[in-house]
PDB file of C-alpha atoms and ligand atoms in Angstrom:
ATOM      1  CA  MET W   1     101.473  47.707 130.358  1.00 41.00           C
ATOM      2  CA  ASN W   2     103.796  50.467 127.891  1.00 45.00           C
ATOM      3  CA  CYS W   3     101.842  49.227 125.020  1.00 42.00           C
ATOM      4  CA  ILE W   4      98.687  50.131 126.377  1.00 42.00           C
ATOM      5  CA  LYS W   5      99.426  53.401 127.801  1.00 44.00           C
ATOM      6  CA  ILE W   6     100.405  54.509 124.308  1.00 41.00           C
ATOM      7  CA  PHE W   7      97.976  53.100 122.654  1.00 39.00           C
ATOM      8  CA  LEU W   8      95.203  55.167 124.839  1.00 38.00           C
ATOM      9  CA  LEU W   9      97.579  58.155 124.302  1.00 40.00           C
ATOM     10  CA  LEU W  10      96.870  57.906 120.767  1.00 40.00           C
ATOM     11  CA  CYS W  11      93.367  57.379 121.355  1.00 38.00           C
ATOM     12  CA  VAL W  12      93.021  60.492 123.368  1.00 39.00           C
ATOM     13  CA  SER W  13      95.090  62.585 121.116  1.00 40.00           C
ATOM     14  CA  SER W  14      93.031  61.248 118.016  1.00 41.00           C
ATOM     15  CA  CYS W  15      89.695  61.911 119.669  1.00 40.00           C
ATOM     16  CA  PHE W  16      90.755  65.839 120.505  1.00 40.00           C
ATOM     17  CA  GLY W  17      92.935  66.841 118.421  1.00 42.00           C
ATOM     18  CA  GLN W  18      96.313  68.515 119.119  1.00 47.00           C
ATOM     19  CA  GLN W  19      97.355  68.817 122.515  1.00 44.00           C
ATOM     20  CA  ILE W  20     100.594  71.676 123.608  1.00 43.00           C
ATOM     21  CA  VAL W  21     101.895  71.301 126.905  1.00 41.00           C
ATOM     22  CA  ILE W  22     102.430  74.677 128.017  1.00 40.00           C
ATOM     23  CA  SER W  23     105.140  75.547 130.366  1.00 44.00           C
ATOM     24  CA  SER W  24     106.171  78.805 130.639  1.00 47.00           C
ATOM     25  CA  VAL W  25     105.407  80.859 127.260  1.00 48.00           C
ATOM     26  CA  ASP W  26     105.846  84.522 127.680  1.00 51.00           C
ATOM     27  CA  ALA W  27     103.066  86.476 126.631  1.00 55.00           C
ATOM     28  CA  GLY W  28     104.709  89.774 126.195  1.00 60.00           C
ATOM     29  CA  GLY W  29     107.084  90.715 123.508  1.00 62.00           C
ATOM     30  CA  ALA W  30     109.028  93.908 123.467  1.00 61.00           C
ATOM     31  CA  THR W  31     112.109  96.210 122.101  1.00 61.00           C
ATOM     32  CA  THR W  32     114.920  97.664 123.553  1.00 58.00           C
ATOM     33  CA  PHE W  33     117.754 100.355 122.692  1.00 53.00           C
ATOM     34  CA  ALA W  34     121.002 100.509 123.961  1.00 52.00           C
ATOM     35  CA  ASN W  35     124.238 101.318 122.646  1.00 49.00           C
ATOM     36  CA  ASN W  36     122.461 102.417 119.667  1.00 48.00           C
ATOM     37  CA  VAL W  37     121.872  98.835 118.940  1.00 56.00           C
ATOM     38  CA  ARG W  38     117.441  97.768 118.938  1.00 56.00           C
ATOM     39  CA  LEU W  39     116.738  94.336 120.195  1.00 59.00           C
ATOM     40  CA  VAL W  40     113.470  93.196 119.569  1.00 57.00           C
ATOM     41  CA  TYR W  41     112.138  89.563 120.569  1.00 55.00           C
ATOM     42  CA  SER W  42     108.642  88.252 119.633  1.00 57.00           C
ATOM     43  CA  ILE W  43     105.601  87.202 121.965  1.00 54.00           C
ATOM     44  CA  GLY W  44     104.692  83.964 122.837  1.00 54.00           C
ATOM     45  CA  GLU W  45     108.249  82.432 123.214  1.00 52.00           C
ATOM     46  CA  ASN W  46     109.448  79.812 125.922  1.00 52.00           C
ATOM     47  CA  THR W  47     110.935  81.629 128.317  1.00 48.00           C
ATOM     48  CA  ASN W  48     112.923  79.117 130.584  1.00 47.00           C
ATOM     49  CA  ARG W  49     116.228  79.965 129.126  1.00 45.00           C
ATOM     50  CA  GLU W  50     115.969  83.725 129.318  1.00 45.00           C
ATOM     51  CA  VAL W  51     119.057  85.567 130.114  1.00 45.00           C
ATOM     52  CA  SER W  52     118.658  89.416 131.333  1.00 44.00           C
ATOM     53  CA  ASN W  53     122.052  91.006 130.978  1.00 43.00           C
ATOM     54  CA  GLY W  54     121.419  94.800 130.128  1.00 41.00           C
ATOM     55  CA  PHE W  55     119.162  93.503 127.277  1.00 43.00           C
ATOM     56  CA  HIS W  56     116.011  91.205 127.464  1.00 43.00           C
ATOM     57  CA  ILE W  57     117.407  88.557 125.588  1.00 49.00           C
ATOM     58  CA  SER W  58     115.161  85.118 125.274  1.00 50.00           C
ATOM     59  CA  GLU W  59     115.393  81.822 122.888  1.00 54.00           C
ATOM     60  CA  GLY W  60     112.275  83.260 121.170  1.00 55.00           C
ATOM     61  CA  PHE W  61     112.581  84.845 117.984  1.00 57.00           C
ATOM     62  CA  ILE W  62     115.085  88.037 118.328  1.00 56.00           C
ATOM     63  CA  SER W  63     116.241  90.452 115.845  1.00 58.00           C
ATOM     64  CA  ALA W  64     118.990  93.388 116.279  1.00 61.00           C
ATOM     65  CA  ARG W  65     118.287  95.929 114.396  1.00 72.00           C
ATOM     66  CA  PHE W  66     120.748  98.835 113.814  1.00 89.00           C
ATOM     67  CA  LYS W  67     119.238 102.825 112.277  1.00 94.00           C
ATOM     68  CA  ILE W  68     121.778 105.742 112.028  1.00 96.00           C
ATOM     69  CA  THR W  69     120.477 109.054 111.310  1.00 97.00           C
ATOM     70  CA  LEU W  70     121.245 111.317 109.286  1.00 97.00           C
ATOM     71  CA  ASN W  71     119.641 114.758 107.615  1.00 98.00           C
ATOM     72  CA  PRO W  72     121.148 114.870 104.034  1.00 98.00           C
ATOM     73  CA  ILE W  73     121.283 118.408 102.261  1.00 98.00           C
ATOM     74  CA  VAL W  74     121.158 118.918  98.380  1.00 98.00           C
ATOM     75  CA  PHE W  75     119.804 120.924  95.576  1.00 98.00           C
ATOM     76  CA  LEU W  76     119.184 119.743  92.191  1.00 98.00           C
ATOM     77  CA  GLN W  77     120.253 121.976  89.369  1.00 98.00           C
ATOM     78  CA  GLY W  78     117.107 121.740  87.716  1.00 98.00           C
ATOM     79  CA  SER W  79     114.510 122.711  90.304  1.00 98.00           C
ATOM     80  CA  LEU W  80     116.495 125.985  90.747  1.00 98.00           C
ATOM     81  CA  VAL W  81     116.346 127.154  87.054  1.00 96.00           C
ATOM     82  CA  ASN W  82     114.649 130.828  87.310  1.00 95.00           C
ATOM     83  CA  PRO W  83     113.594 129.941  90.638  1.00 95.00           C
ATOM     84  CA  GLU W  84     110.611 131.804  92.337  1.00 95.00           C
ATOM     85  CA  THR W  85     112.499 132.122  95.938  1.00 96.00           C
ATOM     86  CA  PRO W  86     116.298 132.804  95.774  1.00 94.00           C
ATOM     87  CA  GLY W  87     117.901 129.809  97.463  1.00 94.00           C
ATOM     88  CA  LEU W  88     114.976 127.399  97.911  1.00 98.00           C
ATOM     89  CA  MET W  89     114.286 125.152  94.630  1.00 98.00           C
ATOM     90  CA  ASN W  90     110.924 125.362  92.675  1.00 98.00           C
ATOM     91  CA  ASP W  91     108.298 122.751  93.638  1.00 98.00           C
ATOM     92  CA  ALA W  92     106.223 122.742  90.258  1.00 98.00           C
ATOM     93  CA  LEU W  93     105.728 118.641  90.748  1.00 98.00           C
ATOM     94  CA  ARG W  94     104.510 119.043  94.058  1.00 98.00           C
ATOM     95  CA  PHE W  95     102.041 122.088  93.035  1.00 98.00           C
ATOM     96  CA  ASN W  96     100.768 120.450  90.097  1.00 98.00           C
ATOM     97  CA  ASN W  97      99.926 117.179  91.957  1.00 98.00           C
ATOM     98  CA  TYR W  98     102.457 115.451  89.699  1.00 98.00           C
ATOM     99  CA  ILE W  99     104.838 113.822  92.545  1.00 98.00           C
ATOM    100  CA  PRO W 100     103.269 109.859  92.028  1.00 98.00           C
ATOM    101  CA  THR W 101     103.184 108.857  96.228  1.00 98.00           C
ATOM    102  CA  THR W 102     104.863 106.152  95.139  1.00 98.00           C
ATOM    103  CA  SER W 103     108.443 106.173  94.946  1.00 98.00           C
ATOM    104  CA  PRO W 104     110.576 106.020  91.007  1.00 98.00           C
ATOM    105  CA  TYR W 105     113.060 104.104  93.246  1.00 98.00           C
ATOM    106  CA  PRO W 106     114.035 100.261  93.568  1.00 97.00           C
ATOM    107  CA  ASP W 107     111.855  99.661  96.663  1.00 97.00           C
ATOM    108  CA  ASN W 108     108.868 101.241  95.731  1.00 97.00           C
ATOM    109  CA  ALA W 109     108.497 103.118  98.856  1.00 98.00           C
ATOM    110  CA  THR W 110     104.732 104.967  99.628  1.00 98.00           C
ATOM    111  CA  VAL W 111     104.003 108.084 101.492  1.00 98.00           C
ATOM    112  CA  ASN W 112     100.515 109.591 102.128  1.00 98.00           C
ATOM    113  CA  ALA W 113      99.149 111.761  99.484  1.00 98.00           C
ATOM    114  CA  SER W 114      99.010 114.619 102.410  1.00 98.00           C
ATOM    115  CA  VAL W 115     102.835 114.489 102.448  1.00 98.00           C
ATOM    116  CA  PHE W 116     102.629 117.065  99.478  1.00 98.00           C
ATOM    117  CA  SER W 117     100.031 119.286 100.716  1.00 98.00           C
ATOM    118  CA  VAL W 118     102.646 120.865 102.801  1.00 98.00           C
ATOM    119  CA  THR W 119     103.904 124.424 101.194  1.00 98.00           C
ATOM    120  CA  GLY W 120     106.627 126.635 101.454  1.00 98.00           C
ATOM    121  CA  ASN W 121     110.467 126.105 102.507  1.00 98.00           C
ATOM    122  CA  ASN W 122     109.817 122.309 103.277  1.00 98.00           C
ATOM    123  CA  ALA W 123     107.608 121.450 100.731  1.00 98.00           C
ATOM    124  CA  ILE W 124     108.276 118.663  98.516  1.00 98.00           C
ATOM    125  CA  VAL W 125     110.084 118.932  95.472  1.00 98.00           C
ATOM    126  CA  ASP W 126     110.908 115.412  94.491  1.00 99.00           C
ATOM    127  CA  TRP W 127     111.688 112.026  95.863  1.00 98.00           C
ATOM    128  CA  VAL W 128     115.684 111.077  95.669  1.00 98.00           C
ATOM    129  CA  TRP W 129     117.717 107.861  96.579  1.00 98.00           C
ATOM    130  CA  VAL W 130     120.499 108.008  99.687  1.00 98.00           C
ATOM    131  CA  GLU W 131     122.573 104.887  99.916  1.00 98.00           C
ATOM    132  CA  LEU W 132     125.227 104.688 102.493  1.00 98.00           C
ATOM    133  CA  ARG W 133     128.545 102.634 101.158  1.00 98.00           C
ATOM    134  CA  GLN W 134     130.899 100.724 103.048  1.00 97.00           C
ATOM    135  CA  GLU W 135     133.802 102.272 104.805  1.00 97.00           C
ATOM    136  CA  ASN W 136     136.329 100.473 103.265  1.00 96.00           C
ATOM    137  CA  ASP W 137     134.879  99.379 100.210  1.00 97.00           C
ATOM    138  CA  ASN W 138     133.016 102.365  98.710  1.00 97.00           C
ATOM    139  CA  THR W 139     131.093 100.403  95.683  1.00 97.00           C
ATOM    140  CA  ASN W 140     128.943  97.995  98.824  1.00 97.00           C
ATOM    141  CA  ILE W 141     125.963  99.630  99.025  1.00 97.00           C
ATOM    142  CA  ILE W 142     125.113  98.419 103.281  1.00 96.00           C
ATOM    143  CA  ALA W 143     121.632 100.517 103.404  1.00 97.00           C
ATOM    144  CA  ALA W 144     119.677 102.515 100.571  1.00 98.00           C
ATOM    145  CA  THR W 145     115.908 103.867 100.659  1.00 98.00           C
ATOM    146  CA  SER W 146     113.927 106.121  99.026  1.00 98.00           C
ATOM    147  CA  ALA W 147     113.715 109.553 100.473  1.00 98.00           C
ATOM    148  CA  LEU W 148     111.608 112.762 100.447  1.00 99.00           C
ATOM    149  CA  LEU W 149     113.608 116.921  98.943  1.00 99.00           C
ATOM    150  CA  GLN W 150     112.414 119.685 100.459  1.00 98.00           C
ATOM    151  CA  ARG W 151     113.044 123.224  99.013  1.00 98.00           C
ATOM    152  CA  ASP W 152     115.464 124.102 101.490  1.00 98.00           C
ATOM    153  CA  GLY W 153     117.409 120.852 100.304  1.00 98.00           C
ATOM    154  CA  ASP W 154     116.578 118.587 103.164  1.00 98.00           C
ATOM    155  CA  ILE W 155     116.354 115.341 102.813  1.00 98.00           C
ATOM    156  CA  VAL W 156     113.690 113.580 105.431  1.00 98.00           C
ATOM    157  CA  ALA W 157     111.654 110.645 105.845  1.00 98.00           C
ATOM    158  CA  LEU W 158     108.809 109.629 103.757  1.00 98.00           C
ATOM    159  CA  ASP W 159     106.612 111.490 106.416  1.00 98.00           C
ATOM    160  CA  GLY W 160     108.099 114.700 104.734  1.00 98.00           C
ATOM    161  CA  SER W 161     109.392 116.421 108.072  1.00 97.00           C
ATOM    162  CA  SER W 162     110.925 113.778 109.916  1.00 97.00           C
ATOM    163  CA  ALA W 163     115.073 112.910 110.382  1.00 97.00           C
ATOM    164  CA  LEU W 164     115.968 110.052 107.717  1.00 98.00           C
ATOM    165  CA  GLN W 165     116.960 106.698 109.327  1.00 97.00           C
ATOM    166  CA  LEU W 166     118.165 103.888 107.584  1.00 97.00           C
ATOM    167  CA  ASN W 167     119.389 100.606 108.284  1.00 96.00           C
ATOM    168  CA  ALA W 168     123.041 100.519 109.072  1.00 96.00           C
ATOM    169  CA  PRO W 169     125.238 100.330 112.061  1.00 94.00           C
ATOM    170  CA  PRO W 170     126.400 103.600 113.517  1.00 95.00           C
ATOM    171  CA  GLY W 171     130.128 104.121 112.467  1.00 96.00           C
ATOM    172  CA  ASN W 172     131.516 105.548 109.060  1.00 98.00           C
ATOM    173  CA  HIS W 173     129.790 105.510 105.960  1.00 98.00           C
ATOM    174  CA  TYR W 174     130.210 106.598 102.450  1.00 98.00           C
ATOM    175  CA  VAL W 175     126.817 108.919 102.227  1.00 98.00           C
ATOM    176  CA  VAL W 176     125.583 108.971  98.216  1.00 98.00           C
ATOM    177  CA  ILE W 177     122.008 110.534  96.801  1.00 98.00           C
ATOM    178  CA  LYS W 178     120.570 110.047  93.438  1.00 98.00           C
ATOM    179  CA  HIS W 179     117.996 111.214  91.421  1.00 98.00           C
ATOM    180  CA  ARG W 180     116.189 109.942  88.496  1.00 98.00           C
ATOM    181  CA  ASN W 181     117.358 112.739  85.632  1.00 98.00           C
ATOM    182  CA  HIS W 182     120.387 114.497  87.234  1.00 98.00           C
ATOM    183  CA  LEU W 183     123.908 112.654  88.520  1.00 98.00           C
ATOM    184  CA  GLY W 184     124.586 110.725  91.567  1.00 98.00           C
ATOM    185  CA  VAL W 185     127.139 112.073  94.207  1.00 98.00           C
ATOM    186  CA  MET W 186     128.975 110.577  96.810  1.00 98.00           C
ATOM    187  CA  SER W 187     130.827 112.001 100.230  1.00 98.00           C
ATOM    188  CA  SER W 188     134.758 111.731  99.188  1.00 98.00           C
ATOM    189  CA  ASN W 189     135.308 109.986 103.077  1.00 98.00           C
ATOM    190  CA  PRO W 190     133.298 108.390 105.065  1.00 98.00           C
ATOM    191  CA  ILE W 191     131.167 110.198 107.499  1.00 98.00           C
ATOM    192  CA  ALA W 192     130.469 109.002 111.123  1.00 97.00           C
ATOM    193  CA  LEU W 193     127.384 108.507 111.820  1.00 97.00           C
ATOM    194  CA  SER W 194     125.438 107.401 114.868  1.00 96.00           C
ATOM    195  CA  ARG W 195     121.257 107.231 115.958  1.00 91.00           C
ATOM    196  CA  ASN W 196     121.115 109.539 118.108  1.00 89.00           C
ATOM    197  CA  ALA W 197     122.474 112.123 116.664  1.00 92.00           C
ATOM    198  CA  THR W 198     121.263 113.750 113.527  1.00 94.00           C
ATOM    199  CA  THR W 199     124.538 113.943 111.238  1.00 97.00           C
ATOM    200  CA  ILE W 200     124.669 117.067 108.867  1.00 98.00           C
ATOM    201  CA  VAL W 201     125.806 116.273 105.309  1.00 98.00           C
ATOM    202  CA  ASN W 202     125.991 119.376 103.085  1.00 98.00           C
ATOM    203  CA  PHE W 203     126.143 118.346  99.390  1.00 98.00           C
ATOM    204  CA  THR W 204     125.349 122.164  99.023  1.00 98.00           C
ATOM    205  CA  ASP W 205     127.966 123.557 100.701  1.00 98.00           C
ATOM    206  CA  SER W 206     130.594 124.266  98.271  1.00 95.00           C
ATOM    207  CA  GLY W 207     133.502 123.122 100.881  1.00 96.00           C
ATOM    208  CA  PHE W 208     132.103 120.173 101.351  1.00 98.00           C
ATOM    209  CA  SER W 209     134.115 117.211  99.497  1.00 98.00           C
ATOM    210  CA  THR W 210     132.624 114.812  97.036  1.00 98.00           C
ATOM    211  CA  PHE W 211     134.775 111.762  95.580  1.00 98.00           C
ATOM    212  CA  GLY W 212     135.621 112.131  92.402  1.00 98.00           C
ATOM    213  CA  THR W 213     136.071 115.551  89.946  1.00 98.00           C
ATOM    214  CA  ASN W 214     133.439 118.197  89.473  1.00 98.00           C
ATOM    215  CA  ALA W 215     130.677 115.837  91.003  1.00 98.00           C
ATOM    216  CA  GLN W 216     128.651 118.957  90.960  1.00 98.00           C
ATOM    217  CA  ILE W 217     127.851 121.909  89.049  1.00 98.00           C
ATOM    218  CA  GLN W 218     128.611 125.112  91.321  1.00 97.00           C
ATOM    219  CA  LEU W 219     126.433 127.380  91.078  1.00 96.00           C
ATOM    220  CA  PRO W 220     126.819 131.391  90.788  1.00 92.00           C
ATOM    221  CA  SER W 221     125.726 131.685  94.165  1.00 92.00           C
ATOM    222  CA  THR W 222     128.625 129.674  95.074  1.00 91.00           C
ATOM    223  CA  ALA W 223     126.591 126.398  95.918  1.00 97.00           C
ATOM    224  CA  THR W 224     126.584 123.282  94.289  1.00 98.00           C
ATOM    225  CA  ALA W 225     124.027 120.804  93.387  1.00 98.00           C
ATOM    226  CA  LEU W 226     123.293 117.661  91.236  1.00 98.00           C
ATOM    227  CA  TRP W 227     124.612 117.747  87.656  1.00 98.00           C
ATOM    228  CA  ALA W 228     120.925 118.157  85.740  1.00 98.00           C
ATOM    229  CA  GLY W 229     120.318 116.211  82.217  1.00 98.00           C
ATOM    230  CA  ASN W 230     120.730 112.972  82.512  1.00 98.00           C
ATOM    231  CA  VAL W 231     117.436 111.631  81.206  1.00 98.00           C
ATOM    232  CA  ASN W 232     118.476 108.310  79.955  1.00 97.00           C
ATOM    233  CA  GLY W 233     119.394 106.337  82.666  1.00 95.00           C
ATOM    234  CA  ASP W 234     122.638 106.326  82.067  1.00 97.00           C
ATOM    235  CA  THR W 235     125.519 108.265  84.502  1.00 97.00           C
ATOM    236  CA  VAL W 236     126.712 110.496  81.464  1.00 98.00           C
ATOM    237  CA  VAL W 237     124.442 114.106  80.837  1.00 98.00           C
ATOM    238  CA  GLN W 238     125.817 114.228  77.082  1.00 98.00           C
ATOM    239  CA  TYR W 239     124.326 116.538  74.467  1.00 98.00           C
ATOM    240  CA  SER W 240     125.763 115.382  71.214  1.00 97.00           C
ATOM    241  CA  GLY W 241     128.041 112.018  70.587  1.00 96.00           C
ATOM    242  CA  THR W 242     127.949 108.539  71.119  1.00 96.00           C
ATOM    243  CA  ASN W 243     125.203 108.175  73.673  1.00 94.00           C
ATOM    244  CA  PRO W 244     123.736 111.830  74.191  1.00 98.00           C
ATOM    245  CA  ASP W 245     120.473 112.585  76.363  1.00 98.00           C
ATOM    246  CA  LEU W 246     118.761 114.846  73.986  1.00 97.00           C
ATOM    247  CA  PRO W 247     117.425 112.548  71.160  1.00 97.00           C
ATOM    248  CA  ASN W 248     115.625 110.918  74.028  1.00 98.00           C
ATOM    249  CA  ILE W 249     113.283 114.073  74.971  1.00 98.00           C
ATOM    250  CA  LEU W 250     113.254 114.617  70.983  1.00 98.00           C
ATOM    251  CA  ALA W 251     111.258 110.997  70.826  1.00 98.00           C
ATOM    252  CA  ALA W 252     109.074 111.388  74.378  1.00 98.00           C
ATOM    253  CA  VAL W 253     107.747 113.935  72.819  1.00 98.00           C
ATOM    254  CA  LEU W 254     107.180 112.651  69.537  1.00 98.00           C
ATOM    255  CA  ASN W 255     105.991 109.659  70.296  1.00 97.00           C
ATOM    256  CA  ASP W 256     103.521 111.095  73.244  1.00 97.00           C
ATOM    257  CA  SER W 257      99.709 109.874  72.734  1.00 96.00           C
ATOM    258  CA  GLY W 258      98.353 113.619  72.867  1.00 96.00           C
ATOM    259  CA  ASN W 259     101.230 114.511  69.889  1.00 97.00           C
ATOM    260  CA  PHE W 260      98.555 114.036  67.072  1.00 96.00           C
ATOM    261  CA  LEU W 261     100.359 115.664  64.323  1.00 95.00           C
ATOM    262  CA  ASN W 262     103.810 114.731  65.842  1.00 94.00           C
ATOM    263  CA  PHE W 263     105.360 118.571  66.663  1.00 97.00           C
ATOM    264  CA  PRO W 264     108.477 118.777  68.168  1.00 96.00           C
ATOM    265  CA  THR W 265     107.346 122.084  69.907  1.00 97.00           C
ATOM    266  CA  TYR W 266     104.334 119.623  71.480  1.00 98.00           C
ATOM    267  CA  THR W 267     104.563 120.056  75.467  1.00 98.00           C
ATOM    268  CA  ILE W 268     104.351 116.636  77.846  1.00 98.00           C
ATOM    269  CA  ASN W 269     102.402 117.493  81.095  1.00 98.00           C
ATOM    270  CA  GLY W 270     103.052 115.783  83.997  1.00 98.00           C
ATOM    271  CA  TYR W 271     106.134 113.647  86.194  1.00 98.00           C
ATOM    272  CA  ASN W 272     108.755 112.820  83.241  1.00 98.00           C
ATOM    273  CA  ILE W 273     111.898 111.949  83.551  1.00 98.00           C
ATOM    274  CA  HIS W 274     112.685 114.014  80.316  1.00 98.00           C
ATOM    275  CA  ASP W 275     111.614 116.768  82.326  1.00 98.00           C
ATOM    276  CA  VAL W 276     115.445 118.833  83.052  1.00 98.00           C
ATOM    277  CA  ASN W 277     114.277 121.619  84.483  1.00 98.00           C
ATOM    278  CA  MET W 278     111.535 119.842  86.798  1.00 98.00           C
ATOM    279  CA  ASP W 279     108.746 122.636  86.058  1.00 98.00           C
ATOM    280  CA  GLY W 280     106.337 119.973  85.316  1.00 98.00           C
ATOM    281  CA  LYS W 281     106.555 120.028  81.190  1.00 98.00           C
ATOM    282  CA  THR W 282     108.488 118.140  78.881  1.00 98.00           C
ATOM    283  CA  GLN W 283     109.739 120.742  75.922  1.00 98.00           C
ATOM    284  CA  TYR W 284     112.225 119.509  73.183  1.00 98.00           C
ATOM    285  CA  THR W 285     112.177 123.115  71.425  1.00 97.00           C
ATOM    286  CA  GLY W 286     109.620 125.711  71.342  1.00 97.00           C
ATOM    287  CA  THR W 287     108.650 128.337  74.535  1.00 96.00           C
ATOM    288  CA  GLU W 288     110.144 126.435  77.647  1.00 95.00           C
ATOM    289  CA  PRO W 289     112.316 123.615  76.216  1.00 98.00           C
ATOM    290  CA  ASP W 290     114.410 120.981  78.214  1.00 98.00           C
ATOM    291  CA  SER W 291     117.222 120.941  75.889  1.00 97.00           C
ATOM    292  CA  PRO W 292     119.103 124.148  76.590  1.00 97.00           C
ATOM    293  CA  LEU W 293     119.677 123.789  80.046  1.00 98.00           C
ATOM    294  CA  ILE W 294     121.970 119.989  78.662  1.00 98.00           C
ATOM    295  CA  LEU W 295     123.693 122.221  76.386  1.00 98.00           C
ATOM    296  CA  GLN W 296     124.633 125.061  78.649  1.00 98.00           C
ATOM    297  CA  ASN W 297     126.083 121.981  81.057  1.00 98.00           C
ATOM    298  CA  VAL W 298     127.775 120.424  78.394  1.00 98.00           C
ATOM    299  CA  LEU W 299     129.442 123.734  77.378  1.00 98.00           C
ATOM    300  CA  THR W 300     130.004 124.958  80.363  1.00 97.00           C
ATOM    301  CA  HIS W 301     131.799 122.200  82.585  1.00 98.00           C
ATOM    302  CA  PRO W 302     134.943 123.072  83.859  1.00 97.00           C
ATOM    303  CA  GLY W 303     136.467 120.053  82.427  1.00 97.00           C
ATOM    304  CA  ASN W 304     135.289 120.351  78.741  1.00 98.00           C
ATOM    305  CA  PHE W 305     138.527 122.855  77.617  1.00 96.00           C
ATOM    306  CA  LEU W 306     137.570 122.953  74.067  1.00 95.00           C
ATOM    307  CA  ASN W 307     133.816 123.493  74.514  1.00 94.00           C
ATOM    308  CA  PHE W 308     132.737 120.261  72.851  1.00 96.00           C
ATOM    309  CA  SER W 309     129.066 120.133  72.520  1.00 96.00           C
ATOM    310  CA  THR W 310     129.969 116.348  72.590  1.00 97.00           C
ATOM    311  CA  TYR W 311     131.317 116.388  76.126  1.00 98.00           C
ATOM    312  CA  GLN W 312     130.400 113.999  78.333  1.00 98.00           C
ATOM    313  CA  ILE W 313     129.807 114.648  81.895  1.00 98.00           C
ATOM    314  CA  GLN W 314     130.480 111.466  83.763  1.00 98.00           C
ATOM    315  CA  GLU W 315     128.787 110.401  86.888  1.00 98.00           C
ATOM    316  CA  GLN W 316     131.364 110.694  90.118  1.00 98.00           C
ATOM    317  CA  LEU W 317     130.623 107.456  91.639  1.00 98.00           C
ATOM    318  CA  PRO W 318     133.113 104.440  92.244  1.00 96.00           C
ATOM    319  CA  GLU W 319     131.237 101.977  90.031  1.00 82.00           C
ATOM    320  CA  ASN W 320     131.511 104.190  87.463  1.00 58.00           C
TER     321      ASN W 320
HETATM  322 CA1   CA V 401     113.709 122.006 105.593  1.00 84.76          CA
HETATM  323 CA1   CA V 402     122.839 110.276  79.922  1.00 84.76          CA
HETATM  324 CA1   CA V 403     110.518 121.254  81.802  1.00 84.76          CA
END
């Protein structure tokens, strides 16, 4: 008899396709926050072993997401050359519609072009890269993201105005800021970060302690800024010597497809890593050249006691 029953069952299954026995399927799915932990569970899971203890927890697809909120503040030295408004970075790249809507950094984050229509103090200067590093191992990156830099130094989320959030557990983390043609910088100490409070991490304050020695340039205004001039993708700003940045600017200018007559005074317009002073123009020599700022930085660096033009300004990050 059992064999007949199984045979009939197979017939029914094959005739009518797959059958699903429905027993207590939760059609919901929700998210909840408690103690800075975000719990997410999906819809459609079987709920017959759910428990509830502050969180709603089921045996379905659950992910716990941690977030922290922070407001880093940083200046780029290049954007402060000949400022249109004292104390604010220039936003020539934004003004000329040169900033790409896709980030130049590894996550290839994208923004709506409308974020570049904001003017004034909160106008966008450029993309930056923000990392959080582990409290007991400052070479270990636990979270990183592209973010946007405003003229007043605020680093904000991809909508151009909201506080920056990173996927990391609340706690003490080192904060690192990097920029495509400036030297990166890190807090000298882990900083307490949480989800609900927006922690200000002000790298422009000369009293703020950074990792290493002379990690930033001290400006006449007493504010501090990231060193400009690292156009060749390494971790050093150098005018002349073993791995200088200057020849890359010359090569970019000479090799530009629009420079038919190979003038060293040719200007490349647009978003370009060789544009040291961030004015939207890349020029080696001529009326608005980018190379003098590199020489100036090298010669005036506090560590260059003998004023060598071959001095190397090393990025002060612990992986060096
Ligand atoms: Ca702002
Ligand atoms: Ca370099
Ligand atoms: Ca320039």
